[in-house]
CSV table of C-alpha atoms in Angstrom, one decimal:
chain,number,residue,atom,x,y,z
T,17,MET,CA,-33.5,0.3,-3.0
T,18,SER,CA,-30.9,1.6,-5.5
T,19,PHE,CA,-30.0,-0.3,-8.5
T,20,LYS,CA,-26.6,-1.0,-7.3
T,21,LYS,CA,-27.7,-2.4,-4.0
T,22,MET,CA,-30.4,-4.4,-5.8
T,23,ARG,CA,-27.8,-5.8,-8.1
T,24,LEU,CA,-25.6,-6.7,-5.2
T,25,SER,CA,-28.3,-8.5,-3.5
T,26,ILE,CA,-29.4,-10.5,-6.6
T,27,LEU,CA,-25.7,-11.4,-7.1
T,28,TYR,CA,-25.2,-12.5,-3.5
T,29,LEU,CA,-28.3,-14.6,-3.6
T,30,SER,CA,-27.5,-16.2,-6.9
T,31,LEU,CA,-24.0,-17.0,-5.7
T,32,ILE,CA,-25.5,-18.6,-2.4
T,33,ALA,CA,-28.0,-20.7,-4.4
T,34,ILE,CA,-25.4,-21.9,-6.8
T,35,LEU,CA,-23.0,-22.9,-3.9
T,36,ILE,CA,-25.9,-24.8,-2.2
T,37,VAL,CA,-26.8,-26.8,-5.4
T,38,SER,CA,-23.2,-27.4,-6.0
T,39,GLY,CA,-23.1,-29.4,-2.6
T,40,CYS,CA,-20.6,-27.2,-0.7
T,41,SER,CA,-19.3,-29.2,2.2
T,42,ASN,CA,-17.3,-28.3,5.3
T,43,ASP,CA,-15.4,-31.6,5.1
T,44,LYS,CA,-11.5,-30.9,5.1
T,45,THR,CA,-11.0,-32.8,1.9
T,46,SER,CA,-13.6,-30.8,0.0
T,47,SER,CA,-12.3,-27.5,1.5
T,48,GLU,CA,-8.8,-28.4,0.3
T,49,THR,CA,-9.9,-29.3,-3.2
T,50,THR,CA,-11.8,-25.9,-3.4
T,51,GLU,CA,-8.7,-23.9,-2.5
T,52,SER,CA,-6.4,-26.0,-4.7
T,53,ILE,CA,-4.5,-24.4,-7.5
T,54,SER,CA,-6.3,-24.5,-10.8
T,55,ALA,CA,-5.6,-23.2,-14.3
T,56,SER,CA,-7.8,-20.8,-16.0
T,57,ALA,CA,-8.8,-20.7,-19.7
T,58,SER,CA,-5.9,-18.3,-20.3
T,59,GLY,CA,-3.4,-20.9,-19.1
T,60,ASN,CA,-2.4,-18.8,-16.0
T,61,VAL,CA,-2.5,-20.7,-12.6
T,62,TYR,CA,-4.1,-19.2,-9.5
T,63,GLN,CA,-4.5,-20.4,-6.0
T,64,TRP,CA,-8.1,-19.3,-5.4
T,65,GLY,CA,-10.8,-21.9,-5.8
T,66,ASP,CA,-11.0,-24.6,-8.4
T,67,ASN,CA,-12.5,-24.7,-12.0
T,68,LYS,CA,-16.0,-25.4,-10.6
T,69,PHE,CA,-15.8,-22.5,-8.2
T,70,GLU,CA,-14.7,-20.3,-11.2
T,71,GLU,CA,-17.7,-21.4,-13.4
T,72,GLN,CA,-20.0,-20.6,-10.6
T,73,VAL,CA,-18.7,-17.1,-9.9
T,74,ARG,CA,-18.7,-16.5,-13.8
T,75,ASN,CA,-22.4,-17.4,-13.7
T,76,ALA,CA,-23.1,-15.0,-10.8
T,77,VAL,CA,-21.3,-12.0,-12.1
T,78,LYS,CA,-22.4,-12.4,-15.6
T,79,GLY,CA,-19.6,-10.2,-17.1
T,80,GLU,CA,-20.2,-7.2,-15.0
T,81,THR,CA,-18.0,-4.1,-15.6
T,82,ILE,CA,-16.6,-2.6,-12.5
T,83,LYS,CA,-15.6,1.2,-12.6
T,84,ILE,CA,-12.9,2.0,-10.2
T,85,GLY,CA,-11.1,5.3,-9.4
T,86,PHE,CA,-7.6,5.4,-7.9
T,87,LEU,CA,-6.7,8.6,-5.9
T,88,PRO,CA,-3.3,8.8,-4.5
T,89,PRO,CA,-2.0,12.0,-2.6
T,90,ALA,CA,0.6,12.6,-5.6
T,91,ALA,CA,1.9,11.2,-8.7
T,92,SER,CA,5.2,9.3,-7.8
T,93,GLU,CA,7.0,6.0,-8.3
T,94,HIS,CA,5.5,4.7,-5.2
T,95,TYR,CA,1.8,5.1,-6.4
T,96,ASP,CA,2.8,4.1,-9.9
T,97,ALA,CA,3.7,0.7,-8.3
T,98,PHE,CA,0.3,0.5,-6.6
T,99,GLU,CA,-1.5,1.1,-9.9
T,100,HIS,CA,0.5,-1.7,-11.7
T,101,ALA,CA,-0.1,-4.1,-8.7
T,102,ALA,CA,-3.8,-3.5,-9.1
T,103,ASN,CA,-3.6,-4.5,-12.7
T,104,THR,CA,-2.4,-7.9,-11.7
T,105,MET,CA,-5.4,-8.6,-9.8
T,106,MET,CA,-7.7,-7.0,-12.3
T,107,ASN,CA,-6.4,-9.1,-15.0
T,108,GLU,CA,-6.6,-12.3,-12.8
T,109,LEU,CA,-10.3,-11.6,-12.0
T,110,SER,CA,-11.0,-10.8,-15.7
T,111,ASP,CA,-9.3,-14.0,-16.7
T,112,ARG,CA,-11.0,-16.2,-14.2
T,113,PHE,CA,-14.5,-14.9,-13.6
T,114,GLY,CA,-15.2,-12.7,-16.8
T,115,VAL,CA,-15.6,-9.4,-15.1
T,116,LYS,CA,-14.4,-6.4,-16.7
T,117,PHE,CA,-12.7,-3.1,-15.3
T,118,GLU,CA,-12.6,0.4,-16.1
T,119,PHE,CA,-9.8,2.0,-14.0
T,120,GLU,CA,-9.0,5.6,-13.8
T,121,MET,CA,-6.2,7.3,-11.9
T,122,ALA,CA,-6.1,11.0,-10.8
T,123,ALA,CA,-3.3,12.6,-8.7
T,124,PRO,CA,-3.5,16.1,-7.4
T,125,GLY,CA,-1.6,18.6,-9.4
T,126,ASN,CA,-0.2,20.1,-6.3
T,127,PHE,CA,1.5,17.5,-3.9
T,128,GLN,CA,-1.1,16.2,-1.4
T,129,SER,CA,-3.8,18.7,-2.3
T,130,VAL,CA,-6.8,17.7,-0.3
T,131,GLU,CA,-9.1,20.0,-2.1
T,132,SER,CA,-8.4,18.6,-5.5
T,133,GLN,CA,-8.9,15.0,-4.0
T,134,VAL,CA,-12.3,16.0,-2.6
T,135,SER,CA,-13.3,17.4,-5.9
T,136,THR,CA,-12.4,14.3,-7.7
T,137,ILE,CA,-14.3,12.1,-5.2
T,138,GLU,CA,-17.4,14.2,-5.8
T,139,ASN,CA,-16.9,14.1,-9.5
T,140,TRP,CA,-16.5,10.3,-9.8
T,141,THR,CA,-19.4,9.7,-7.4
T,142,SER,CA,-21.7,11.9,-9.8
T,143,LEU,CA,-20.5,9.8,-12.7
T,144,GLY,CA,-21.5,6.6,-10.9
T,145,PHE,CA,-18.1,4.8,-10.1
T,146,ASP,CA,-18.5,1.7,-8.2
T,147,ALA,CA,-15.7,2.3,-5.8
T,148,ILE,CA,-12.9,4.9,-5.2
T,149,LEU,CA,-9.5,3.9,-3.6
T,150,VAL,CA,-8.0,6.9,-1.7
T,151,CYS,CA,-4.9,7.7,0.1
T,152,SER,CA,-5.2,11.2,1.5
T,153,ALA,CA,-3.4,13.6,4.0
T,154,GLY,CA,-6.9,15.2,4.7
T,155,ASP,CA,-8.2,15.6,8.2
T,156,PHE,CA,-9.8,12.5,9.5
T,157,ASP,CA,-13.1,13.9,10.3
T,158,SER,CA,-13.5,16.1,7.2
T,159,MET,CA,-12.5,13.3,4.9
T,160,ASN,CA,-14.9,10.9,6.8
T,161,ALA,CA,-17.8,13.2,5.9
T,162,VAL,CA,-16.8,13.1,2.3
T,163,TYR,CA,-16.6,9.4,2.3
T,164,GLU,CA,-20.0,9.0,3.9
T,165,LYS,CA,-21.6,11.3,1.2
T,166,ALA,CA,-20.1,9.2,-1.6
T,167,ILE,CA,-21.2,5.9,0.1
T,168,GLU,CA,-24.6,7.3,0.3
T,169,HIS,CA,-24.7,7.6,-3.5
T,170,ASP,CA,-23.5,4.0,-3.8
T,171,THR,CA,-19.9,4.8,-4.5
T,172,MET,CA,-17.9,2.8,-2.1
T,173,ILE,CA,-14.7,4.2,-0.6
T,174,TYR,CA,-11.6,2.1,0.2
T,175,LEU,CA,-8.5,3.7,1.9
T,176,PHE,CA,-5.1,2.5,1.3
T,177,ASN,CA,-1.6,3.1,2.6
T,178,MET,CA,-2.9,4.9,5.6
T,179,PRO,CA,-2.0,4.5,9.4
T,180,ALA,CA,-5.2,3.2,10.5
T,181,GLU,CA,-3.8,2.6,14.0
T,182,LEU,CA,-4.1,6.3,14.6
T,183,TRP,CA,-7.8,6.5,14.5
T,184,ASP,CA,-10.9,4.8,16.2
T,185,GLU,CA,-11.7,1.9,13.8
T,186,SER,CA,-15.5,2.2,14.7
T,187,LYS,CA,-15.5,5.8,13.5
T,188,LEU,CA,-14.0,5.0,10.0
T,189,LYS,CA,-16.7,5.7,7.2
T,190,ALA,CA,-14.8,3.9,4.5
T,191,VAL,CA,-15.5,0.3,3.8
T,192,SER,CA,-12.1,-0.7,4.5
T,193,VAL,CA,-8.6,0.5,5.2
T,194,ILE,CA,-6.1,-1.7,3.2
T,195,SER,CA,-2.7,-0.8,4.7
T,196,TYR,CA,0.2,-2.8,6.1
T,197,ASN,CA,1.4,-4.6,9.0
T,198,ASN,CA,3.3,-1.5,10.2
T,199,ASP,CA,4.2,-1.3,13.8
T,200,TYR,CA,3.7,2.4,13.5
T,201,GLN,CA,4.2,3.0,9.7
T,202,SER,CA,7.4,0.9,9.4
T,203,GLY,CA,9.3,3.4,11.8
T,204,PHE,CA,9.6,0.7,14.4
T,205,GLN,CA,11.1,-1.8,12.0
T,206,VAL,CA,13.7,0.7,11.0
T,207,GLY,CA,14.6,1.3,14.6
T,208,GLN,CA,15.0,-2.3,15.3
T,209,TYR,CA,17.0,-3.1,12.4
T,210,ALA,CA,19.3,-0.2,13.0
T,211,ALA,CA,19.8,-1.1,16.6
T,212,GLU,CA,20.9,-4.6,15.7
T,213,LYS,CA,23.4,-3.6,13.0
T,214,LEU,CA,24.9,-0.7,15.2
T,215,GLY,CA,25.0,-2.7,18.3
T,216,GLY,CA,22.7,-0.4,20.1
T,217,LYS,CA,24.8,2.7,19.8
T,218,GLY,CA,24.9,5.5,17.4
T,219,ASP,CA,24.0,9.0,16.7
T,220,ILE,CA,21.1,9.5,14.2
T,221,LEU,CA,19.9,12.1,11.9
T,222,LEU,CA,16.2,12.3,10.7
T,223,VAL,CA,15.1,13.5,7.3
T,224,TRP,CA,11.3,14.0,7.7
T,225,GLY,CA,8.2,14.3,5.6
T,226,LEU,CA,5.5,16.9,5.6
T,227,PRO,CA,3.6,17.2,8.9
T,228,GLY,CA,0.7,14.8,9.0
T,229,HIS,CA,-0.4,11.3,10.0
T,230,TRP,CA,2.3,9.4,8.0
T,231,SER,CA,5.1,11.3,9.7
T,232,ALA,CA,3.6,11.3,13.1
T,233,SER,CA,3.2,7.5,12.9
T,234,ARG,CA,6.6,6.7,11.7
T,235,LYS,CA,8.4,8.9,14.1
T,236,HIS,CA,6.4,7.3,17.1
T,237,GLY,CA,7.3,3.8,15.7
T,238,PHE,CA,11.1,4.7,15.4
T,239,GLN,CA,11.3,6.5,18.8
T,240,LYS,CA,9.6,3.7,20.4
T,241,ALA,CA,12.2,1.1,19.0
T,242,ILE,CA,15.3,3.2,19.9
T,243,SER,CA,13.9,4.0,23.4
T,244,GLU,CA,15.2,0.5,24.5
T,245,TYR,CA,18.8,1.6,23.6
T,246,PRO,CA,19.8,4.6,25.7
T,247,ASP,CA,23.1,5.0,23.6
T,248,MET,CA,21.2,5.6,20.4
T,249,LYS,CA,20.5,9.3,20.2
T,250,ILE,CA,18.7,11.7,17.6
T,251,VAL,CA,21.1,14.6,17.2
T,252,GLY,CA,19.5,16.3,14.3
T,253,GLU,CA,16.2,16.5,12.1
T,254,GLN,CA,15.1,18.5,9.2
T,255,ARG,CA,12.1,18.2,6.7
T,256,GLY,CA,12.7,16.8,3.2
T,257,ASP,CA,8.9,17.0,2.2
T,258,TYR,CA,9.1,13.6,0.6
T,259,ARG,CA,11.2,14.7,-2.2
T,260,ARG,CA,14.7,13.5,-3.1
T,261,ASP,CA,16.2,16.9,-3.9
T,262,LYS,CA,14.8,18.4,-0.7
T,263,GLY,CA,15.9,15.2,1.1
T,264,MET,CA,19.5,15.9,-0.2
T,265,GLN,CA,19.5,19.5,0.9
T,266,ALA,CA,18.2,18.7,4.3
T,267,THR,CA,20.9,16.0,4.7
T,268,GLU,CA,23.6,18.3,3.7
T,269,ASN,CA,22.5,20.8,6.2
T,270,LEU,CA,22.4,18.3,9.1
T,271,LEU,CA,25.8,16.7,8.1
T,272,LEU,CA,27.5,20.0,8.1
T,273,ALA,CA,26.5,20.2,11.8
T,274,HIS,CA,26.9,16.5,12.6
T,275,PRO,CA,29.4,14.8,10.2
T,276,LYS,CA,30.1,11.9,12.6
T,277,VAL,CA,26.7,10.2,12.6
T,278,ASP,CA,26.1,6.5,12.4
T,279,LEU,CA,22.6,6.4,10.8
T,280,ILE,CA,20.3,8.6,8.7
T,281,TYR,CA,16.6,7.7,8.6
T,282,GLY,CA,14.8,9.0,5.5
T,283,GLU,CA,11.2,8.7,6.3
T,284,ASN,CA,10.4,7.7,2.8
T,285,GLU,CA,12.7,6.3,0.2
T,286,GLU,CA,13.0,9.3,-2.1
T,287,MET,CA,14.4,11.3,0.8
T,288,ALA,CA,16.6,8.6,1.8
T,289,MET,CA,18.2,8.3,-1.6
T,290,GLY,CA,18.5,12.1,-1.6
T,291,ALA,CA,20.4,11.5,1.8
T,292,VAL,CA,22.7,9.1,-0.1
T,293,GLN,CA,23.6,11.7,-2.5
T,294,ALA,CA,24.4,14.2,0.2
T,295,VAL,CA,26.6,11.7,2.0
T,296,GLU,CA,28.6,11.0,-1.3
T,297,GLY,CA,28.6,14.7,-2.1
T,298,LEU,CA,30.4,15.6,1.0
T,299,GLY,CA,33.0,12.8,0.6
T,300,LEU,CA,31.8,10.8,3.5
T,301,LYS,CA,31.7,7.1,3.5
T,302,LEU,CA,28.5,5.0,3.3
T,303,TRP,CA,28.0,1.9,5.3
T,304,ASN,CA,29.8,-1.3,4.1
T,305,GLY,CA,28.5,-3.7,6.6
T,306,LYS,CA,31.0,-2.8,9.2
T,307,GLU,CA,31.5,1.0,9.1
T,308,GLY,CA,30.4,4.1,7.5
T,309,ILE,CA,26.9,5.9,7.6
T,310,MET,CA,23.8,3.8,7.4
T,311,VAL,CA,21.0,5.3,5.3
T,312,ILE,CA,17.6,3.6,5.5
T,313,GLY,CA,14.3,4.5,3.8
T,314,ALA,CA,10.8,3.1,3.6
T,315,ASP,CA,8.4,2.2,0.8
T,316,GLY,CA,9.9,-0.4,-1.2
T,317,LEU,CA,10.7,1.2,-4.6
T,318,LYS,CA,12.3,-0.3,-7.6
T,319,SER,CA,14.9,2.5,-7.5
T,320,GLY,CA,15.4,1.8,-3.9
T,321,PHE,CA,16.1,-1.8,-4.5
T,322,GLU,CA,18.9,-0.8,-7.2
T,323,SER,CA,20.4,1.5,-4.7
T,324,ILE,CA,20.7,-1.2,-2.1
T,325,ARG,CA,22.2,-3.6,-4.8
T,326,GLN,CA,24.8,-0.8,-5.7
T,327,GLY,CA,25.9,-0.6,-1.9
T,328,LYS,CA,24.4,2.9,-1.5
T,329,LEU,CA,21.1,2.8,0.3
T,330,THR,CA,21.7,0.2,3.4
T,331,ALA,CA,18.1,-1.0,3.7
T,332,THR,CA,14.5,0.0,3.2
T,333,VAL,CA,11.1,-1.3,4.5
T,334,ASP,CA,9.0,-2.7,1.8
T,335,VAL,CA,5.5,-1.8,3.1
T,336,GLY,CA,3.7,-4.2,0.9
T,337,THR,CA,2.9,-2.0,-2.0
T,338,VAL,CA,2.1,-4.9,-4.5
T,339,ASP,CA,-0.1,-6.7,-2.0
T,340,MET,CA,-1.9,-3.6,-1.0
T,341,GLY,CA,-2.7,-2.9,-4.7
T,342,ARG,CA,-3.8,-6.4,-5.3
T,343,GLU,CA,-5.9,-6.6,-2.1
T,344,LEU,CA,-7.6,-3.3,-3.0
T,345,ILE,CA,-9.2,-4.9,-6.1
T,346,LYS,CA,-10.0,-8.2,-4.6
T,347,SER,CA,-11.8,-6.5,-1.7
T,348,VAL,CA,-13.9,-4.4,-4.2
T,349,PHE,CA,-14.8,-7.6,-6.1
T,350,MET,CA,-15.6,-9.9,-3.1
T,351,HIS,CA,-17.5,-7.3,-1.1
T,352,GLN,CA,-19.5,-5.6,-3.9
T,353,TYR,CA,-20.0,-8.4,-6.4
T,354,LEU,CA,-19.8,-11.5,-4.3
T,355,GLY,CA,-21.6,-10.1,-1.2
T,356,TYR,CA,-18.8,-10.9,1.4
T,357,SER,CA,-18.1,-8.9,4.6
T,358,ILE,CA,-14.6,-7.7,4.8
T,359,PRO,CA,-12.6,-6.5,7.8
T,360,LYS,CA,-12.6,-2.8,8.4
T,361,VAL,CA,-8.9,-2.9,8.6
T,362,GLN,CA,-6.7,-5.2,6.5
T,363,ASN,CA,-2.9,-5.3,6.9
T,364,VAL,CA,-0.5,-6.8,4.4
T,365,PRO,CA,3.0,-8.1,5.6
T,366,THR,CA,6.1,-6.0,5.5
T,367,VAL,CA,9.8,-6.7,5.2
T,368,ILE,CA,13.2,-5.1,5.8
T,369,VAL,CA,15.0,-5.2,2.7
T,370,ASP,CA,18.8,-5.1,2.5
T,371,LYS,CA,21.4,-7.0,0.3
T,372,GLY,CA,20.4,-10.3,1.8
T,373,ASN,CA,16.9,-10.3,0.3
T,374,VAL,CA,16.6,-7.5,-2.4
T,375,ASP,CA,16.5,-9.9,-5.3
T,376,ILE,CA,13.4,-11.6,-4.0
T,377,ARG,CA,11.6,-8.3,-3.4
T,378,GLU,CA,12.7,-6.8,-6.7
T,379,ALA,CA,11.5,-9.7,-8.6
T,380,TYR,CA,8.0,-9.4,-7.1
T,381,MET,CA,8.0,-5.7,-7.9
T,382,ASP,CA,9.2,-6.3,-11.5
T,383,TRP,CA,6.3,-8.5,-12.1
T,384,ALA,CA,3.9,-6.0,-11.0
T,385,LEU,CA,5.6,-3.1,-12.8
T,386,GLY,CA,5.4,-5.2,-16.1
T,387,THR,CA,1.7,-5.8,-16.0
T,388,GLU,CA,-0.7,-3.6,-18.0
T,389,LEU,CA,-4.4,-3.7,-17.6
T,390,LYS,CA,-6.0,-5.9,-20.5
T,391,GLU,CA,-8.4,-4.1,-22.7
C-alpha cells in the first residue's frame, strides 16, 4: 500500500471513530445542529458543520499540507476567476480545519496546447502532487490514459468546466468532473432567452470558438432551443477562436453580409464583447430592450458584467465559475482527506445574467476576485 493510500485509510478510520465516540445521531434535530452556521476562530462564519464537527476534523487531518496543481487550457480572465474562487475555499478549509495548501497554476504558452498540459501533468505527478485540476481540449481517450497513469501514482485528477454529457460517464478515468448544469454547455439557455426576448422571430449570427467539445456542445444546445421556433434562423457563422479581437473581425465580416440581424451569439464572452465592438464600429444599434441587435455571450466574466451594465452586451450565461472553483477544492479535501465518495459528475447551477440581476452576480464575482490565498 502506498504512503498516500495508507494515510487516507488512517484519516478515514480516525474520523469514523471520532464521529462514533462523539455520538452521531440520525435524529433530525441533531442533524440540523450539525449543519448549523458556526463561527470559526478567525471570526468568519460558515455553513458547514458546527464547532464540534470542526474540532473533530482538525484532529483527524492534523494540519496536513495539500499540494494541488491547477491546469486550465489558457491564461485568461475566465480561468483567473477559477483560481481566485479556489482561494476562497482553501482559505475556508485552512481557517476551520487547520489544513494547509500549496497551489500552483500553469497555463500552456500556446492556447489550448494539449502537449504542454500532458507534460505538466507528468511533471506534477513525478513531484508528488496530491491532486491536479484539469480543463483540456485534448482527445477523450488520449487524456484518459494520461489521467489513469497519474492516478496510478497517487496523484488524483479532477476535471472542471468540461462538457461531461458528451462522454460515457462510466469510462471517465478522472475522480470527478466538476462542471455546470449546462443544458448543452449554456447554448440551450442562450437560445431560450433570445427566443423569449425576440418573440420567437429573428435572424442570427454565430461567432464560434475553436473546433472541439466546447463548441460542439454549445452549438448543439443552441440549435435544440431555437428548433422550436421556425422563424429563428441562423444566417451566418464564423470562427472567432475564443479571442476578443478575432471575435470582432469575424462579426464585422458577418455584418457586412447580414447587416439586419437580430441576434449575435458569441460562444464565449470574449468573442461576444468583440461582437459588441464590431456593431458599434459599423454604426449599428445595440439592443435597448425593444429594438437593435442583441449580443449574448457565455462564461460570466467581470468585464462582461460591466458591459451589460453599460447597455452594450445584452446578456451572458454565468456558468458558475466561482462555485466550480470552490467545489473543486472541497471535493479534493472531502475525498482524499476525509474519505468520502463523491459523484463522478458534479454540476453547479447556472443563470442568465442581464441588467435585471447583474449586480448580484457581479458582487459574488467581486468577492472571489478579491480573495488571495493565505500564506
